[in-house]
CSV table of C-alpha atoms in Angstrom, one decimal:
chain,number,residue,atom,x,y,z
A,1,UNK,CA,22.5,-4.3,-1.0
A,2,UNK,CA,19.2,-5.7,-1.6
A,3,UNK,CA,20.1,-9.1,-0.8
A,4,UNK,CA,21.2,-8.7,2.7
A,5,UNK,CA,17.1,-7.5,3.5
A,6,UNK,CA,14.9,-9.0,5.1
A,7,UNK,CA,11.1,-9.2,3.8
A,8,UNK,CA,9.2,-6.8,6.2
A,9,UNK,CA,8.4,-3.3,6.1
A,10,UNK,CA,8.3,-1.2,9.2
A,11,UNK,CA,7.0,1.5,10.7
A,12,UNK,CA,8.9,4.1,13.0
A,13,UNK,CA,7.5,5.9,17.0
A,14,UNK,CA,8.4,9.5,16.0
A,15,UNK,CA,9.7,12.3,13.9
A,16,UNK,CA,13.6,11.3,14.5
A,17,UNK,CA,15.4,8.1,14.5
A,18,UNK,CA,16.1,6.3,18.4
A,19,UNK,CA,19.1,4.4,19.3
A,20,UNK,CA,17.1,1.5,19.7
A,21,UNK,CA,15.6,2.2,16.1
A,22,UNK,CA,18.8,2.9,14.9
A,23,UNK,CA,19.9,-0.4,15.8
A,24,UNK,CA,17.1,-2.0,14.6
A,25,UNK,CA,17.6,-1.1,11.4
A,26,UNK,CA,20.9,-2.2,11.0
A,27,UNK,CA,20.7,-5.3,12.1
A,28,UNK,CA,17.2,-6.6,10.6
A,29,UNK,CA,17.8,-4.4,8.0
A,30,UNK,CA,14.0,-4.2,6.7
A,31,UNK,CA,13.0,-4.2,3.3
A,32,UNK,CA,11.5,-0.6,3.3
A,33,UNK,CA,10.5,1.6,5.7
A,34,UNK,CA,6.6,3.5,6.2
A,35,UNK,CA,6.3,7.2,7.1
A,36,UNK,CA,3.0,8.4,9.2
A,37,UNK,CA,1.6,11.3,10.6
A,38,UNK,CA,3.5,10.9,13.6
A,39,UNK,CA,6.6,11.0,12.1
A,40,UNK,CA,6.0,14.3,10.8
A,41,UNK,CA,6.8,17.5,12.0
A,42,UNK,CA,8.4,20.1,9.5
A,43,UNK,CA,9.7,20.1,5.7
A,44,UNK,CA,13.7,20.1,7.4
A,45,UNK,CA,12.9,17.6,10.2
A,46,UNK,CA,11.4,15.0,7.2
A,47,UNK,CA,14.2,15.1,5.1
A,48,UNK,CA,16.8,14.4,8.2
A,49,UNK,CA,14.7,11.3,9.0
A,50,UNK,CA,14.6,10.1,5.7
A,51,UNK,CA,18.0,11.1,5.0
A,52,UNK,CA,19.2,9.4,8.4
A,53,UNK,CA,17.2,6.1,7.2
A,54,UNK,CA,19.2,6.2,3.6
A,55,UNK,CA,22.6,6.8,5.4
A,56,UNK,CA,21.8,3.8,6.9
A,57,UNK,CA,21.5,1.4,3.9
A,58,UNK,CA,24.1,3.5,1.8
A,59,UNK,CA,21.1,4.0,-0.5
A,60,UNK,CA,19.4,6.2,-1.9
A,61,UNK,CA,16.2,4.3,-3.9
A,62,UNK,CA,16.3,2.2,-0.3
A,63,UNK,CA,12.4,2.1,-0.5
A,64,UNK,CA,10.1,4.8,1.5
A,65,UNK,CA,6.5,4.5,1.6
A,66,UNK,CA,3.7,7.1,2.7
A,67,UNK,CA,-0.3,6.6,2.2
A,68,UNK,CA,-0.9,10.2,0.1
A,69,UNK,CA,-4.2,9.3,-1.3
A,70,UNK,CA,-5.3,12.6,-0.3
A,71,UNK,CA,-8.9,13.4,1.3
A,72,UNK,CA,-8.7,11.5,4.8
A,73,UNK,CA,-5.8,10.1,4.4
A,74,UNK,CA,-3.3,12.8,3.9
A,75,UNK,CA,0.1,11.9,6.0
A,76,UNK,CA,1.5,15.1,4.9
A,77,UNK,CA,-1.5,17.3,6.4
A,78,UNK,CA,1.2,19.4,8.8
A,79,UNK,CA,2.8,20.3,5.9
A,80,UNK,CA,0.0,20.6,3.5
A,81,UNK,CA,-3.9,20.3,2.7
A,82,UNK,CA,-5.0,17.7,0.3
A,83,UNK,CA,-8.3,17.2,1.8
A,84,UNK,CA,-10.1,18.3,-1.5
A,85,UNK,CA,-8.7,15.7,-3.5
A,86,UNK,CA,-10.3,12.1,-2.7
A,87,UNK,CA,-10.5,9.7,-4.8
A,88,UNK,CA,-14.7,10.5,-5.5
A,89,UNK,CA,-13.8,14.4,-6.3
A,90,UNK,CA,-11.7,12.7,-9.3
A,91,UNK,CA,-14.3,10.0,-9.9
A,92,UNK,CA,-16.7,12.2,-10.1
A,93,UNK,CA,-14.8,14.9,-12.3
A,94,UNK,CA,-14.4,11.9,-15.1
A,95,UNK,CA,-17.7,11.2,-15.3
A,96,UNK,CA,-18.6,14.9,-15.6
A,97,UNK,CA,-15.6,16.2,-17.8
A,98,UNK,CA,-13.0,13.3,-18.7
A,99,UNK,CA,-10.6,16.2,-20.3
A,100,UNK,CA,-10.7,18.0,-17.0
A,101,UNK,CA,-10.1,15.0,-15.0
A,102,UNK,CA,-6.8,14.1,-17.3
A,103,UNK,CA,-5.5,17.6,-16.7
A,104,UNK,CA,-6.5,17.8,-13.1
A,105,UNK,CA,-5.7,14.5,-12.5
A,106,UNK,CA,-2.3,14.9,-14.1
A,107,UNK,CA,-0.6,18.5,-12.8
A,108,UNK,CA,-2.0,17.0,-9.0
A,109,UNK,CA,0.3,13.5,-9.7
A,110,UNK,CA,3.0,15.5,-11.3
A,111,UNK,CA,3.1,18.4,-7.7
A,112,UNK,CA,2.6,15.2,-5.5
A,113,UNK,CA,5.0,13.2,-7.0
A,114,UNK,CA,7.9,16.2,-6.6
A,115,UNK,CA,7.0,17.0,-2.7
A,116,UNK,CA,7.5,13.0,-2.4
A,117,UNK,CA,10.9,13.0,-4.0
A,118,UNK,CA,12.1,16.3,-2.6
A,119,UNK,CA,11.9,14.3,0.8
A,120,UNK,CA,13.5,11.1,-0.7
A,121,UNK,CA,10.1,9.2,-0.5
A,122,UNK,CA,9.4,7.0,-3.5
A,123,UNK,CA,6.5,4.6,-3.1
A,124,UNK,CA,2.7,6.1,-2.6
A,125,UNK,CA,0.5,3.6,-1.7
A,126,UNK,CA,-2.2,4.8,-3.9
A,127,UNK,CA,-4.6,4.0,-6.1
A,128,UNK,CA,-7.3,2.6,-4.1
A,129,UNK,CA,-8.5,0.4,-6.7
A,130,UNK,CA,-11.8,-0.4,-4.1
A,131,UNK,CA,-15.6,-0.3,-6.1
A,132,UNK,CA,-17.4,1.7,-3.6
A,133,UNK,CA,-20.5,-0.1,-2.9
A,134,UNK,CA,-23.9,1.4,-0.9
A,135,UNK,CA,-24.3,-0.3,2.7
A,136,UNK,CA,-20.8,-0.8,3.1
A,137,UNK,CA,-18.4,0.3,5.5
A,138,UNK,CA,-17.0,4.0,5.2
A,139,UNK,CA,-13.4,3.1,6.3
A,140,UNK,CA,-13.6,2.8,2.2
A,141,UNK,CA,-16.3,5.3,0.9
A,142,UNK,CA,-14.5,8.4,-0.7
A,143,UNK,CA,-11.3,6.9,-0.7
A,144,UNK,CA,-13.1,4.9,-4.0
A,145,UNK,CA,-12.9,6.7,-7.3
A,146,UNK,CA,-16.7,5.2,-8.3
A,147,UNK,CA,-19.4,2.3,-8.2
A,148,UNK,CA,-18.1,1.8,-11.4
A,149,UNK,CA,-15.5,-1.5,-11.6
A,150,UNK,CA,-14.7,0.0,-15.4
A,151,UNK,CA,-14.4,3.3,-14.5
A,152,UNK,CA,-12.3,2.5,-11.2
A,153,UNK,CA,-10.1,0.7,-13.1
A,154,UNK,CA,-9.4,3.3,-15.9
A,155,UNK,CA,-8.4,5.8,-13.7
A,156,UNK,CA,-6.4,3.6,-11.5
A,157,UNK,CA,-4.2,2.6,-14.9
A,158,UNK,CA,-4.1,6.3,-15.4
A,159,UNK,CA,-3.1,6.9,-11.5
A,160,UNK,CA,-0.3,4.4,-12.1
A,161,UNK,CA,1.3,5.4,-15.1
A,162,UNK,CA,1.3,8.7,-13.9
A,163,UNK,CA,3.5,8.5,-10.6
A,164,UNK,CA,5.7,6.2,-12.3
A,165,UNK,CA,6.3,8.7,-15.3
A,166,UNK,CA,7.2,10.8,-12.2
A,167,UNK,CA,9.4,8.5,-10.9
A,168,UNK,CA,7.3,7.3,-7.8
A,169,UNK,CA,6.4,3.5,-7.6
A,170,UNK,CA,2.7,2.8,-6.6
A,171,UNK,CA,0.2,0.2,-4.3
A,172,UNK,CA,-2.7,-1.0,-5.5
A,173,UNK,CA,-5.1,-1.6,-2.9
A,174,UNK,CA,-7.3,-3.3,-1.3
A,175,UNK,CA,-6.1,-6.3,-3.4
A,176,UNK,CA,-8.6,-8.2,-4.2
A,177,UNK,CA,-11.1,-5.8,-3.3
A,178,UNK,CA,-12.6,-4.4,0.1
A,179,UNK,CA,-15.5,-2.6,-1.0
A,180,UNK,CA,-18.4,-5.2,0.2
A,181,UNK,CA,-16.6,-4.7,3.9
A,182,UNK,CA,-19.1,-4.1,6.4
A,183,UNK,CA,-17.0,-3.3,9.1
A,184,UNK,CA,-13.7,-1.4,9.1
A,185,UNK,CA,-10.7,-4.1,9.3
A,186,UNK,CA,-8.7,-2.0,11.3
A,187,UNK,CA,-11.0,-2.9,14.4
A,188,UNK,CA,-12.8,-6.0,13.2
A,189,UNK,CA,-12.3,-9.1,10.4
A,190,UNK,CA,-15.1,-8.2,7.5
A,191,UNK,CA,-16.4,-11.4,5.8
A,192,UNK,CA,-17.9,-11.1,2.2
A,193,UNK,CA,-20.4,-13.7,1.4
A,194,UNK,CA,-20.8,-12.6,-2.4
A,195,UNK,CA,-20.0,-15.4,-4.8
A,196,UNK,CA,-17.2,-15.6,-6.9
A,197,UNK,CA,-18.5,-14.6,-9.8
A,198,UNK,CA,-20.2,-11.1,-9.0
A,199,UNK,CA,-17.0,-10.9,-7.0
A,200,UNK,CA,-15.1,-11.2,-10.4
A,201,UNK,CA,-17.1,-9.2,-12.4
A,202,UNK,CA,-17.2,-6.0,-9.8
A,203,UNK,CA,-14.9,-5.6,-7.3
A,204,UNK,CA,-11.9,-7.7,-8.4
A,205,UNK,CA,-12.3,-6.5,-12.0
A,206,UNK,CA,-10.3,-3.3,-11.6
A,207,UNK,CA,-7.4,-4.9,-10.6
A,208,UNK,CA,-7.3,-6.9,-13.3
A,209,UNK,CA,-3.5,-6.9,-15.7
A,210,UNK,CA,-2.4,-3.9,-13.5
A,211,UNK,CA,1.2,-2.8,-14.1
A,212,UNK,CA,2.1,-1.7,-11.0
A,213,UNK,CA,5.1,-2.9,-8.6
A,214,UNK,CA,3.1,-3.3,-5.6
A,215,UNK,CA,-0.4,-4.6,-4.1
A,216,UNK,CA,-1.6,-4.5,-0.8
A,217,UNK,CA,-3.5,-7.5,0.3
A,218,UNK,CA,-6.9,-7.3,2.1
A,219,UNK,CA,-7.6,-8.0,5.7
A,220,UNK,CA,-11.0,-9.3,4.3
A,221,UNK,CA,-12.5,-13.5,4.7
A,222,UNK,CA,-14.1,-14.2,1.2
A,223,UNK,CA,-16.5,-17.2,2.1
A,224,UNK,CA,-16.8,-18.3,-1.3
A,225,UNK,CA,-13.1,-18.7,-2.2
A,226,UNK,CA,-11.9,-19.3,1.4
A,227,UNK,CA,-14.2,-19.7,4.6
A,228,UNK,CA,-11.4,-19.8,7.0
A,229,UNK,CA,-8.6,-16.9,6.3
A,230,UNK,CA,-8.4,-13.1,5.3
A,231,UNK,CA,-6.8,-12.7,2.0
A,232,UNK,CA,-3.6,-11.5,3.7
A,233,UNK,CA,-3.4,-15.6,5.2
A,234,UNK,CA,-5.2,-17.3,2.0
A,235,UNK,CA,-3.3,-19.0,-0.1
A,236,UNK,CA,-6.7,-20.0,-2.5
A,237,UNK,CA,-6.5,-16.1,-2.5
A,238,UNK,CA,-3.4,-15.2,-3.4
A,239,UNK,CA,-3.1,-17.7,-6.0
A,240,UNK,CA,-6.9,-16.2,-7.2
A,241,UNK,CA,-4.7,-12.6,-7.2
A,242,UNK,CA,-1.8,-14.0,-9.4
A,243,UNK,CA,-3.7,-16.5,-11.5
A,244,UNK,CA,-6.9,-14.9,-12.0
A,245,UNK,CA,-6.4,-11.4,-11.6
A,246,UNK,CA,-3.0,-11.7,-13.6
A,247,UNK,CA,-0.9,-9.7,-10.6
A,248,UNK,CA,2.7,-10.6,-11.4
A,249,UNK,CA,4.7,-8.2,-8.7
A,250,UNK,CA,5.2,-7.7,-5.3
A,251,UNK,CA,1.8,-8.4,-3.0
A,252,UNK,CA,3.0,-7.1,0.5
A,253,UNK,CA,0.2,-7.7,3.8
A,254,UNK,CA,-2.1,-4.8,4.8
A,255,UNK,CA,-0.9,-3.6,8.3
A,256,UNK,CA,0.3,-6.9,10.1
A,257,UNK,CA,-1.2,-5.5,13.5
A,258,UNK,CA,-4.8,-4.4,12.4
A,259,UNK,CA,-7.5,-6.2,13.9
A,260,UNK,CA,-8.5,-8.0,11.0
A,261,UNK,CA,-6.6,-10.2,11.7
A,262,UNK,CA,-6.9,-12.6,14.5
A,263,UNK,CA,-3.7,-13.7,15.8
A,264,UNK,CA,-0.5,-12.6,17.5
A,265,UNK,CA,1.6,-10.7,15.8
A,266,UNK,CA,3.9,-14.0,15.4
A,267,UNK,CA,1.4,-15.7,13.5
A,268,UNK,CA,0.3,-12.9,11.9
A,269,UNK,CA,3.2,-12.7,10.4
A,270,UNK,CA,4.0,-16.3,9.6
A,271,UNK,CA,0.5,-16.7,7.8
A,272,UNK,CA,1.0,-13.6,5.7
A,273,UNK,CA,4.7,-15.4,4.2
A,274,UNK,CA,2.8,-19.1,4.7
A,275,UNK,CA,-0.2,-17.7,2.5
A,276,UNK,CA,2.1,-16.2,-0.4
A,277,UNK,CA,2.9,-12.8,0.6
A,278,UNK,CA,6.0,-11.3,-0.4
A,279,UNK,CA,6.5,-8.1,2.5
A,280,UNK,CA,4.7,-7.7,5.7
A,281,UNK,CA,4.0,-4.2,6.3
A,282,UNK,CA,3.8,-3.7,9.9
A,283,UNK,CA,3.2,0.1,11.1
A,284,UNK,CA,2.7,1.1,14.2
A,285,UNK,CA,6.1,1.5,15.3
A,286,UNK,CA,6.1,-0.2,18.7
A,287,UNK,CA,9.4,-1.8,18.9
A,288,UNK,CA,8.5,-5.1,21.0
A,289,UNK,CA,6.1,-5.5,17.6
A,290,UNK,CA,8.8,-4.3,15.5
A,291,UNK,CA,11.2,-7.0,16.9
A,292,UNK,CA,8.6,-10.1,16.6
A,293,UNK,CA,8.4,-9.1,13.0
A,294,UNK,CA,11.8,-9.0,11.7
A,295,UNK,CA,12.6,-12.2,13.7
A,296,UNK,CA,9.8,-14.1,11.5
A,297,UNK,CA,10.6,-12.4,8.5
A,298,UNK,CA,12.6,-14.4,5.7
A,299,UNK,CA,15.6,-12.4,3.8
A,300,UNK,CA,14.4,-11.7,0.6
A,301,UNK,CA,14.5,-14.0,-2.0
A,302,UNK,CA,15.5,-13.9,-5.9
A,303,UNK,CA,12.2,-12.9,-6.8
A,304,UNK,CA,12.0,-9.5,-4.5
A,305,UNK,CA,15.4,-8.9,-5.5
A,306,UNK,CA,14.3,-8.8,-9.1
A,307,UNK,CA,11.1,-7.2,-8.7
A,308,UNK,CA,13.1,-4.6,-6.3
A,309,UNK,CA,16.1,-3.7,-8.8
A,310,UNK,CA,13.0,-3.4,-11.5
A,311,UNK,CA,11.0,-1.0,-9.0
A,312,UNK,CA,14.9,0.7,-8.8
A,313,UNK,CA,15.2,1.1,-12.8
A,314,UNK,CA,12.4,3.7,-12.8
A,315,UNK,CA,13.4,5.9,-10.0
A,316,UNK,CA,16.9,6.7,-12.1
């Protein structure tokens, strides 16, 4: 049952399920779990892990999230090559040929979105709703539909309503925006000193009335709004994401472990629920991490529980 999770997301070491991991999930009983690369080896090997994780929680919407944005981040590449399709190849075909790009764009969602359920995996944490912007960071760069905030956003509703006709939830991401980053936030914390109002206007605009279950917050300080914390720990922030930006669902953390953020993973964690996160996502699957996480993480509240069984309606 929904309400006996707790309001984390975890990642997993390997392409089977450990004891310990086993374990892990029972007792913490996380609120979704993350598939990567690494826990990817064959078509018949994915489906017992994902299978085994569903036995678990005796169900089978029990939330399973993958980055398939294709381009450079392709989890699936083992199985598959998606390496054509970033998000500027479909930017790009808009512009040129906005018929094309609703055909291409649509029989590529539809094929993605069946490899996705025929392994039990339900939530692609795509679009990247990010405005691609010239002397920024390329840990962003193609993974950006455009320059464009309009044209970003237009094919980012299109993105969305897509998977979900398809019966795959979606993340929009980097919530509010990463794209004036000058350094990746994997390895380092980015600070944007743009004002609020350019801000606004270009790279929070296409996230704007998006309705989509989930956001992914930004490992990113925005002086002008809040000197001191990423977005992930800023509550000025996150109230700016439900307020101003109008996004009413679930807003789980970027990766709790990136270098973005400053702290231990404790704190990391507590300043992501503190700030007004819903879910931490925490990825990297080493279990002493893993266990600092779910220790600090809440059991979900009324409002994930509704959000969740609303998220659950579309996958029947």
């Amino acid at each position: 049952m929904i309400k006996n999770r707790r309001a984390f997301i975890t990642g997993l070491k390997s392409a089977s399920l450990t004891d310990k991991e086993k374990k892990f999930l029972k007792k913490f009983k996380p609120w979704g779990v993350i598939i990567f690369s690494r826990n990817i080896k064959s078509f018949d090997q994915l489906n017992k892990l994902i299978n085994d994780i569903k036995k678990i929680f005796n169900d089978i919407n029990y939330p399973i999230l993958i980055d398939e944005e294709g381009g450079r981040v392709n989890r699936l590449k083992k199985l598959f090559d998606t390496s054509v399709f970033t998000g500027s190849f479909f930017g790009k075909t808009y512009k040129k040929d906005i018929k094309k790009f609703y055909l291409y764009y649509r029989i590529y969602s539809k094929q993605i979105s069946y490899i996705l359920k025929s392994f039990g995996i339900n939530i692609n944490t795509v679009p990247v709703l990010d405005v691609r912007r010239k002397k920024s960071n390329n840990i962003i760069g193609d993974r950006s539909f455009d320059f464009d905030p309009k044209i970003v956003s237009k094919i980012g509703t299109f993105c969305i309503d897509e998977f979900t006709k398809n019966k795959i939830g979606t993340v929009i991401k980097h919530i509010p925006g990463h794209g004036l980053a000058k350094v990746d936030s994997h390895k380092y914390t980015p600070v944007v000193k743009e004002k609020f109002n350019i801000l606004n206007k270009m790279d929070f605009y296409p996230f704007k009335n998006k309705k989509c279950f989930f956001a992914m917050t930004a490992h990113i300080v925005y002086q002008d709004i809040d000197k001191f914390n990423t977005a992930t720990h800023s509550k000025k922030v996150i109230n700016l994401i439900r307020n101003k930006i109008n996004f009413k669902n679930l807003i789980m953390s970027d990766d709790i472990s990136m270098k973005g953020l400053k702290f231990s993973i404790e704190e990391n964690t507590k300043k992501a629920f503190s700030a007004g996160c819903n879910l931490v996502l925490h990825c990297n699957g080493k279990f002493k991490e893993m266990m600092i996480v779910a220790r600090n993480s809440p059991k979900v509240n009324k409002f994930i529980i509704t959000k969740t069984s609303q998220f659950y309606k579309i996958l029947s």
